[in-house]
GROMACS .gro file of C-alpha atoms in nm:
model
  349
    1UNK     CA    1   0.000   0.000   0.000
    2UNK     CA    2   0.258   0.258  -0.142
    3UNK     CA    3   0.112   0.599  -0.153
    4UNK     CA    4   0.361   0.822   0.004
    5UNK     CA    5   0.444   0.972  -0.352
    6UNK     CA    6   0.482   0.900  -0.723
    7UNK     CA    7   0.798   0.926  -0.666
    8UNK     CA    8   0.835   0.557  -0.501
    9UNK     CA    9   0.691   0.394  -0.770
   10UNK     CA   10   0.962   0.248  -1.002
   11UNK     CA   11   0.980   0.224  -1.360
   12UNK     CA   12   0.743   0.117  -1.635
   13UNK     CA   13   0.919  -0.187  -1.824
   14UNK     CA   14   0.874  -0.037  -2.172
   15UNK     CA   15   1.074   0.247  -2.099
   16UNK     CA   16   1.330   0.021  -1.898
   17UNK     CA   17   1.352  -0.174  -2.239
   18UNK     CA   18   1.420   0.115  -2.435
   19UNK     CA   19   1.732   0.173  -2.234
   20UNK     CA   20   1.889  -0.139  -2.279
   21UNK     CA   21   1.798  -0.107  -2.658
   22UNK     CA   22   2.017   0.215  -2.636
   23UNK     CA   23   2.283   0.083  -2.398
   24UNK     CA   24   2.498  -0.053  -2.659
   25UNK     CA   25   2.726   0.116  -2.927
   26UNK     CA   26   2.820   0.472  -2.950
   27UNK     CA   27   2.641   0.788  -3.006
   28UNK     CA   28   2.703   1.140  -3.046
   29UNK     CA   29   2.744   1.282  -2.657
   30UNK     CA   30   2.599   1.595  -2.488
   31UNK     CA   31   2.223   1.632  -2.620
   32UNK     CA   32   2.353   1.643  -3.004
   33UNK     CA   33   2.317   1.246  -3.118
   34UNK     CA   34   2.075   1.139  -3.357
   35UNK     CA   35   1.818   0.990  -3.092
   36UNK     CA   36   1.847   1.314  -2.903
   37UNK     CA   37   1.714   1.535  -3.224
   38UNK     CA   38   1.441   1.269  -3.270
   39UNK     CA   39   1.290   1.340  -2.915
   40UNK     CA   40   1.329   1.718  -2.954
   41UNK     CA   41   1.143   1.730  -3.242
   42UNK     CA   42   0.912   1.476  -3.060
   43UNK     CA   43   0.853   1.771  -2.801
   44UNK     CA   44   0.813   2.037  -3.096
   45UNK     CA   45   0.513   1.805  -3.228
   46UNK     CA   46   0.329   1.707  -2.887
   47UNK     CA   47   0.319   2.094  -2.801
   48UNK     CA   48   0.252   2.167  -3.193
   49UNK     CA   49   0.530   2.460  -3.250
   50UNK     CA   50   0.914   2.417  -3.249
   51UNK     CA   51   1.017   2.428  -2.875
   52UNK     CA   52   1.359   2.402  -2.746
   53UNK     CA   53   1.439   2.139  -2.502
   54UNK     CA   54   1.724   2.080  -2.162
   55UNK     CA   55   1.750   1.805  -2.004
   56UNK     CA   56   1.806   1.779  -1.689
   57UNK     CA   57   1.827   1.559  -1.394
   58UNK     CA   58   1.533   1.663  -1.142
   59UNK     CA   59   1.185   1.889  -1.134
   60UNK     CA   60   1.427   2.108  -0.885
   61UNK     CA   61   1.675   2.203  -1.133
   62UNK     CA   62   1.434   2.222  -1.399
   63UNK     CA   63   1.251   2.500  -1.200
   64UNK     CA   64   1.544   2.680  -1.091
   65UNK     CA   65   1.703   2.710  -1.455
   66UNK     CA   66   1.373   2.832  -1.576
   67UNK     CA   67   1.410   3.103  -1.282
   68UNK     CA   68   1.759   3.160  -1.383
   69UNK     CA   69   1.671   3.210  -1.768
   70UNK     CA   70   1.410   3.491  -1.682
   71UNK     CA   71   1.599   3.687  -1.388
   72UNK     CA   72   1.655   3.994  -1.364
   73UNK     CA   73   1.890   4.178  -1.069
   74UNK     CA   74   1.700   4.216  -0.784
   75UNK     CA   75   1.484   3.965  -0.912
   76UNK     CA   76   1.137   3.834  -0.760
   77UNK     CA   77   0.949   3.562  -0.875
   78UNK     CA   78   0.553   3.543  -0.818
   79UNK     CA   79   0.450   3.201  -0.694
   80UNK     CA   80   0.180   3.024  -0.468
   81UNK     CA   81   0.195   3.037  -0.167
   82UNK     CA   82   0.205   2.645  -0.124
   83UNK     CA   83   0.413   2.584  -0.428
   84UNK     CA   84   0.684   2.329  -0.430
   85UNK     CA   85   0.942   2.586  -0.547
   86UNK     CA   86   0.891   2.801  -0.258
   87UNK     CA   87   0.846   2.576   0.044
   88UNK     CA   88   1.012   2.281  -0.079
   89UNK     CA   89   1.349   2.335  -0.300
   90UNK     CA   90   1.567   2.480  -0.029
   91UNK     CA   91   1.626   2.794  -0.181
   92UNK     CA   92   1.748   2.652  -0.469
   93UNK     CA   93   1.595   2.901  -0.711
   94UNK     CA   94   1.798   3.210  -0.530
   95UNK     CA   95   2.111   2.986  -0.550
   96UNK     CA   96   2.114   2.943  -0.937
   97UNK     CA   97   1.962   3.278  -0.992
   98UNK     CA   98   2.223   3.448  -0.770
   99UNK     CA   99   1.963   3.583  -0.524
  100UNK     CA  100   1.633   3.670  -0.641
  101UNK     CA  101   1.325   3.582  -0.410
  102UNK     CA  102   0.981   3.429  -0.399
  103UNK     CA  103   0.662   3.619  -0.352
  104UNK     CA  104   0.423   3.380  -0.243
  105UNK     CA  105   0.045   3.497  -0.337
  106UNK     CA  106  -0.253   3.314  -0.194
  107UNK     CA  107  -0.530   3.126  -0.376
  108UNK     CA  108  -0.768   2.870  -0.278
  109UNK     CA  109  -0.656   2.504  -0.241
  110UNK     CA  110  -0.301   2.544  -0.437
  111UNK     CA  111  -0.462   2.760  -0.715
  112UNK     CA  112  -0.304   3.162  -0.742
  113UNK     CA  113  -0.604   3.421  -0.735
  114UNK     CA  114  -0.510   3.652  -1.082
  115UNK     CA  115  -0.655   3.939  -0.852
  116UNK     CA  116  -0.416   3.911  -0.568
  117UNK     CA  117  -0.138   3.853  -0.821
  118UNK     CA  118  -0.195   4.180  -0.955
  119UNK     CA  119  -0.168   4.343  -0.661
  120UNK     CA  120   0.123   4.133  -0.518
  121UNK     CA  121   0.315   4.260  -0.878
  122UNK     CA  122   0.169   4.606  -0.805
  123UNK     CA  123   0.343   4.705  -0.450
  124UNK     CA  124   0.674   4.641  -0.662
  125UNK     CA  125   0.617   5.015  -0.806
  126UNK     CA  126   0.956   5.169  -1.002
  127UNK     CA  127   0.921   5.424  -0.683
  128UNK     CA  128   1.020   5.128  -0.445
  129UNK     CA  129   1.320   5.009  -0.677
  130UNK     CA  130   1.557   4.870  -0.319
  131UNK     CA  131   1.208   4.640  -0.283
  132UNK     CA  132   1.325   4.420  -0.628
  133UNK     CA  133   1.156   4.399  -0.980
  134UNK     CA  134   0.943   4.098  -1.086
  135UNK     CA  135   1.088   3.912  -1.275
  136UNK     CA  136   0.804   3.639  -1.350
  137UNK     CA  137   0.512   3.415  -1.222
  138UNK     CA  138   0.510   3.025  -1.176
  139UNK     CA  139   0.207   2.824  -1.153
  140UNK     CA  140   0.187   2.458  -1.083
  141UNK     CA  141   0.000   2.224  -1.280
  142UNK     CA  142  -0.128   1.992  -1.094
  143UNK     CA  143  -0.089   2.193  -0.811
  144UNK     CA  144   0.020   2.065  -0.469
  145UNK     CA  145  -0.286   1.983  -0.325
  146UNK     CA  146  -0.405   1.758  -0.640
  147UNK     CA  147  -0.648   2.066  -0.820
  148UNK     CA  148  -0.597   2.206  -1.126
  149UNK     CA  149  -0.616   2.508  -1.305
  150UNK     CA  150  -0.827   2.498  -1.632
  151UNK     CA  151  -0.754   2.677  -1.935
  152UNK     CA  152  -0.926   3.006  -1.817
  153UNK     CA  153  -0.724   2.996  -1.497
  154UNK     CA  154  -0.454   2.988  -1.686
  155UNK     CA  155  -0.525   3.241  -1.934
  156UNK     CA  156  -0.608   3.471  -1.653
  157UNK     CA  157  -0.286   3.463  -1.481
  158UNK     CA  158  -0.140   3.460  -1.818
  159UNK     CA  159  -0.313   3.806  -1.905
  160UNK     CA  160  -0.222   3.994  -1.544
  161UNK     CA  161   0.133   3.866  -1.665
  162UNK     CA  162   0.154   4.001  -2.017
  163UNK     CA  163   0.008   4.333  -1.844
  164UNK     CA  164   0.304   4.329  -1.624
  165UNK     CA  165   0.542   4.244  -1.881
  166UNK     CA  166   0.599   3.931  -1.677
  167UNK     CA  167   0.719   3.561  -1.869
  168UNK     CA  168   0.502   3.297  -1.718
  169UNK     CA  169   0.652   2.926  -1.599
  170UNK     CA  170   0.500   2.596  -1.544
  171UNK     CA  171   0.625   2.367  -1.328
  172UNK     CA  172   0.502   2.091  -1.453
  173UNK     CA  173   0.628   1.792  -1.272
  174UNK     CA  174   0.290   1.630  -1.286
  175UNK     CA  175   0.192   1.814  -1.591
  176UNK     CA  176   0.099   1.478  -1.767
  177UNK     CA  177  -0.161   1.411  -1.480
  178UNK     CA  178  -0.299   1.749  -1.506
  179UNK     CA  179  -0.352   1.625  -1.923
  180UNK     CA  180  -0.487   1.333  -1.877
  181UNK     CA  181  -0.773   1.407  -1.644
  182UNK     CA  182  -0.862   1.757  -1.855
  183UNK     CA  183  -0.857   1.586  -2.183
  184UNK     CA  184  -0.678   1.927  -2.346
  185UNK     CA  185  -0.356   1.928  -2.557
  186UNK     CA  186  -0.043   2.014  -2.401
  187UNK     CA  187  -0.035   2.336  -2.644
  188UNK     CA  188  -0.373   2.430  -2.560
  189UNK     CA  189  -0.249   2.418  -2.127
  190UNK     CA  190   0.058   2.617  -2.196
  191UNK     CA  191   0.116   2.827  -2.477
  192UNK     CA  192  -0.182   2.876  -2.616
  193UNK     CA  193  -0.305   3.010  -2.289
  194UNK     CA  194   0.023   3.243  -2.237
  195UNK     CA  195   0.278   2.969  -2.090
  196UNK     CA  196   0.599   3.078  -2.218
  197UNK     CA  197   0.806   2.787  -2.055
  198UNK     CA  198   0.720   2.491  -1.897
  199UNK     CA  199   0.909   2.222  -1.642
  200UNK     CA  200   0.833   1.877  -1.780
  201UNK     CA  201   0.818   1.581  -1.591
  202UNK     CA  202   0.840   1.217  -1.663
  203UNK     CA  203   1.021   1.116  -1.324
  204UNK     CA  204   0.705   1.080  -1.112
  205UNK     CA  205   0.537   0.912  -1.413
  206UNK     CA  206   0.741   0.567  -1.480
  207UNK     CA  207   1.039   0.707  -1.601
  208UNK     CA  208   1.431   0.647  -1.455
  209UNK     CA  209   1.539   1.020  -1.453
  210UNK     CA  210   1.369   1.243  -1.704
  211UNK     CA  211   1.318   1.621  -1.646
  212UNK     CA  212   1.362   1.903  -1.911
  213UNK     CA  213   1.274   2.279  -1.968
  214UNK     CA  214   1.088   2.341  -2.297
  215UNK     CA  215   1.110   2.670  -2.370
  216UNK     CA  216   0.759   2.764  -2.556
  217UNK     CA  217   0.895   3.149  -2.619
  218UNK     CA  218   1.142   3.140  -2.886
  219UNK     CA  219   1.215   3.511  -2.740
  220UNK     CA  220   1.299   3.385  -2.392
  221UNK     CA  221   1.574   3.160  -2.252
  222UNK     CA  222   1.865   3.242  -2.507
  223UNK     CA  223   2.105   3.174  -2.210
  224UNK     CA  224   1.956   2.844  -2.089
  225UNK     CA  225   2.231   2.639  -2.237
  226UNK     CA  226   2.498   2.812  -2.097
  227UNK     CA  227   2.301   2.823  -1.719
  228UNK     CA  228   2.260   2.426  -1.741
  229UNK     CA  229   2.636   2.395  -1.855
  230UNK     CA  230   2.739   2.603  -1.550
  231UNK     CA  231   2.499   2.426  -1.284
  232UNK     CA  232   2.634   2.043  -1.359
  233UNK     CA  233   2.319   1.971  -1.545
  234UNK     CA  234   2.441   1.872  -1.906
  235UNK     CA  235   2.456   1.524  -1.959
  236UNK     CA  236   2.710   1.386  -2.152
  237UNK     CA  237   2.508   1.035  -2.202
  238UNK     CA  238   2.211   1.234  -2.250
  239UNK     CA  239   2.090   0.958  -2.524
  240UNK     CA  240   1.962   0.764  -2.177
  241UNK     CA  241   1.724   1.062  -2.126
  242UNK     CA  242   1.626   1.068  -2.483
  243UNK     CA  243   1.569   0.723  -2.446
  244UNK     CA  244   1.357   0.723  -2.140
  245UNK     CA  245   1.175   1.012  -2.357
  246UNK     CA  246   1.137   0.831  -2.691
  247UNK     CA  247   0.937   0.561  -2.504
  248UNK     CA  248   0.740   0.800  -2.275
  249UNK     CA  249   0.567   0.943  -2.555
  250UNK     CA  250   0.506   0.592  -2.817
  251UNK     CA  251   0.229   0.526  -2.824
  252UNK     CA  252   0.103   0.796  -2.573
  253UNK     CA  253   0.215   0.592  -2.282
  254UNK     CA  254   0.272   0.912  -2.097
  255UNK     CA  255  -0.119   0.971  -2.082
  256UNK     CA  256  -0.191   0.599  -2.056
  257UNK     CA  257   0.040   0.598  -1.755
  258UNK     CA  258  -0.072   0.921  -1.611
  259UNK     CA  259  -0.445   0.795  -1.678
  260UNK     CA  260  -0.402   0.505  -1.508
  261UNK     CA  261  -0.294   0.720  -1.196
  262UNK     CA  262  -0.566   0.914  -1.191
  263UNK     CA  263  -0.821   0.644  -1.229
  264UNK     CA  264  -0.659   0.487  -0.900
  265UNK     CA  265  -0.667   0.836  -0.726
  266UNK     CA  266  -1.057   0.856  -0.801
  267UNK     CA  267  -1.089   0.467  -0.714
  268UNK     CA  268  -0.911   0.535  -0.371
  269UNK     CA  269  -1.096   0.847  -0.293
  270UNK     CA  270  -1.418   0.666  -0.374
  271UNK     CA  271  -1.289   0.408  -0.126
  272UNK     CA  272  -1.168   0.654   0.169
  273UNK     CA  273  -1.508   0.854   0.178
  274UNK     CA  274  -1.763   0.493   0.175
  275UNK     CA  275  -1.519   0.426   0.461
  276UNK     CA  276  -1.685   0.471   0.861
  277UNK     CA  277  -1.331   0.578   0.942
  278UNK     CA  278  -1.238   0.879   0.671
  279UNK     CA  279  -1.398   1.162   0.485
  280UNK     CA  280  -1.213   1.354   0.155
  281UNK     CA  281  -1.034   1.692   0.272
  282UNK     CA  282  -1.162   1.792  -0.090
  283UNK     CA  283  -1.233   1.621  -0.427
  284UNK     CA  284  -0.938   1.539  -0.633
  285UNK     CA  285  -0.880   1.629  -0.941
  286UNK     CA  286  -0.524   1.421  -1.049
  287UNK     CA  287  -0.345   1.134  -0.872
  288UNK     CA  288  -0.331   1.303  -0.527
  289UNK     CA  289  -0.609   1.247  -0.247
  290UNK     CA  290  -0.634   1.411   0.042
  291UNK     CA  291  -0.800   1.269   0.349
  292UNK     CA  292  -0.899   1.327   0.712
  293UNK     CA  293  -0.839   1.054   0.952
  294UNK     CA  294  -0.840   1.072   1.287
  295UNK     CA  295  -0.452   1.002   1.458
  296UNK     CA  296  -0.527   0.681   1.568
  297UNK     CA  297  -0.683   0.570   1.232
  298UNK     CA  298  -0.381   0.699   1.045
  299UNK     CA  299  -0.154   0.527   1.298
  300UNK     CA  300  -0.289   0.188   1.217
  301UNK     CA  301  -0.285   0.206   0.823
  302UNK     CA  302   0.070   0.303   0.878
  303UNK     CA  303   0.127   0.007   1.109
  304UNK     CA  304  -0.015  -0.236   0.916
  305UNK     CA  305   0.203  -0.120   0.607
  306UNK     CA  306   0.012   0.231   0.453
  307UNK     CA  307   0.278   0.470   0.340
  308UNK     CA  308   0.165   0.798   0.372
  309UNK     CA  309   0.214   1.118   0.487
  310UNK     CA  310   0.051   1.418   0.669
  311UNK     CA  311  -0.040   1.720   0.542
  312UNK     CA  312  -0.064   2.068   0.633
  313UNK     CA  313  -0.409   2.254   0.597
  314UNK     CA  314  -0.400   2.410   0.239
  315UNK     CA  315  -0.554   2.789   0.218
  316UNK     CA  316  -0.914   2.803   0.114
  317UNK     CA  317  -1.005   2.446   0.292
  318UNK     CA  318  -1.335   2.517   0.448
  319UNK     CA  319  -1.401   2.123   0.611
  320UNK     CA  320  -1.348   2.105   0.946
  321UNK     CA  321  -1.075   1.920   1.192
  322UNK     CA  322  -1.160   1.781   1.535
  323UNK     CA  323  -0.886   1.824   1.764
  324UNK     CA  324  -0.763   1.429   1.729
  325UNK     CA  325  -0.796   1.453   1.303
  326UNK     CA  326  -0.541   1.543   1.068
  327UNK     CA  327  -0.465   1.542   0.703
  328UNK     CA  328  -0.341   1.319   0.505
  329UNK     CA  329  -0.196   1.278   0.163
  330UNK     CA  330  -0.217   0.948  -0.039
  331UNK     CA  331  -0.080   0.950  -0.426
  332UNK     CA  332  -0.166   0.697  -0.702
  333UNK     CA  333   0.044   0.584  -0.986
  334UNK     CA  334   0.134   0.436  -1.291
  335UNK     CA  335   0.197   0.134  -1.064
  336UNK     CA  336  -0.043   0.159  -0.813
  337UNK     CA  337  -0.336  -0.147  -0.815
  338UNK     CA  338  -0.641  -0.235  -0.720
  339UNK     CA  339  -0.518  -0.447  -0.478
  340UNK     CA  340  -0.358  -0.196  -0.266
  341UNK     CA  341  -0.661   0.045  -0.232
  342UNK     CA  342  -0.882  -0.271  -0.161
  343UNK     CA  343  -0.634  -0.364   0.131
  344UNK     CA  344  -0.647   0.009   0.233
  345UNK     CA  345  -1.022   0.006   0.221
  346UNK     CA  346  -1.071  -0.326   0.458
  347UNK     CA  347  -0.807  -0.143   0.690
  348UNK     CA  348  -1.053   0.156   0.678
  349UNK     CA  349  -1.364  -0.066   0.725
   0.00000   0.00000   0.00000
């Protein structure tokens, strides 16, 4: 009963087969072989427009070179308040931007509110200089609390952004989730709605290792190259990521994978509120289900082998906690089965 994270799960055997059909001979090293320019164009027709695509090793770095390709000195970038890059990266955007900060703005259950984005860009007035300039805004998709933003979300922030003059990121580690359950194209989610680059994941989706920025705005990110080369993230085998890659996307096994997630996600949550002994936080929208459990429930799912962790209350949650009940976050994914949630759900019972 693994749902601690995606992250745990391991690695979906067609894409582990694709390595080993790359493993032998010799290619063409740092990003420029002949498999490598196959996946990039690969990218350029899933988003439908020529993109430009770095590899690199982990969501982390992808978000922090995207940071580091739009900075400017004194540099502020407008996030979440909840978002992974600013409570969860260890300042790692600061340290490959040289220093610029995070301005968290709220929204409702992981989701920025365009208004208070506007006025969180606003009190950065050229009168108040010594305060920083922004510098751009990141949204999450799926967002950290399993929601997501539709396409008018998106093109919402997107417009307070252009207004600003602001580029606008995607961290995307679960951007294939966030796909498969709105049934959109990946062009029409990012830059169609005003996403000018995007972090893509395939790690947390049954892949080895495989993170990249795409940059979506051929007028952004001319330095890119140069800030991965500098950071330690070019790979000289980068054929293995290309690899993981060229099987990710065959065949659409990325949605079929990320699908699958999400089908367990609704299947557990389904199970979790029929359950006497837990009740949905909210509904989910992805792979990620939130639940509250009383202590001493959660302590026995956990002793009898439930991996899963607790979770801080999100802004905008309007259920209510008794003073013994907590919650908790459970995560589906490509590998996660029926049996599992049915073990989970006699626990429950």
């Amino acid at each position: 009963m693994f749902f601690a994270s995606d992250n745990w799960a391991g690695v979906h055997p067609d894409i582990s087969a694709n390595l080993s059909r790359h493993a032998a001979g010799v290619a063409t090293a740092y990003g420029d072989g002949d498999l490598d320019r196959a996946v990039y164009r690969r990218f350029s027709e899933i988003f439908e427009r020529e993109v430009q695509v770095f590899f690199v090793a982990t969501g982390t770095a992808a978000n922090a070179l995207s940071m580091a390709a739009l900075n400017r000195i004194g540099g502020i970038a407008l996030c979440h308040s909840e978002a992974h890059m600013n409570v969860d990266e260890f300042g790692a955007m600061g340290f490959h931007t040289g220093g610029a900060r995070m301005a968290p703005v709220p929204g409702p259950l992981g989701r920025m509110n365009p208004e208070a984005l506007d006025r969180a860009i606003k009190r950065y007035s050229q009168d108040l200089a010594p305060a920083g300039q922004p510098m751009a805004v990141t949204v999450t998709q799926a967002t950290e609390v399993g929601t997501l933003y539709s396409i008018d979300d998106v093109k919402a922030i997107a417009e307070v952004s252009r207004r600003h003059k602001l580029s606008l990121h995607m961290d995307g580690a679960r951007f294939a989730n966030a796909i498969a359950a709105t049934g959109v194209s990946p062009a029409e989610m990012t830059w169609k709605s005003g996403v000018d680059l995007i972090s893509f994941g395939g790690t947390k989706n049954g892949c080895w290792m495989a993170d990249a920025v795409v940059i979506l705005n051929p007028e952004i990110g001319k330095d890119l190259r140069l800030l991965r080369q500098r950071s330690g993230q070019t790979f000289s085998k980068a054929r293995f990521i290309s690899a993981q890659f060229e099987a990710y996307f065959t065949d659409d096994l990325w949605l079929k994978m990320a699908g699958h997630a999400n089908q367990m996600a609704a299947l557990l949550a389904e199970t979790i509120e029929d359950a006497p002994a837990g009740k949905l936080a909210w509904l989910p929208q992805a792979n990620e289900v939130f639940a509250i459990l009383t202590r001493e429930t959660a302590d026995k799912l956990q002793a009898a082998g439930a991996k899963f962790y607790e979770w801080g209350v999100p802004q905008g949650f309007d259920g209510h906690l008794g003073d013994k009940e907590a919650i908790y976050r459970f995560v589906a994914s490509f590998a996660t089965t029926t049996g599992e949630i049915d073990r989970l759900g006699q626990l429950l019972a």
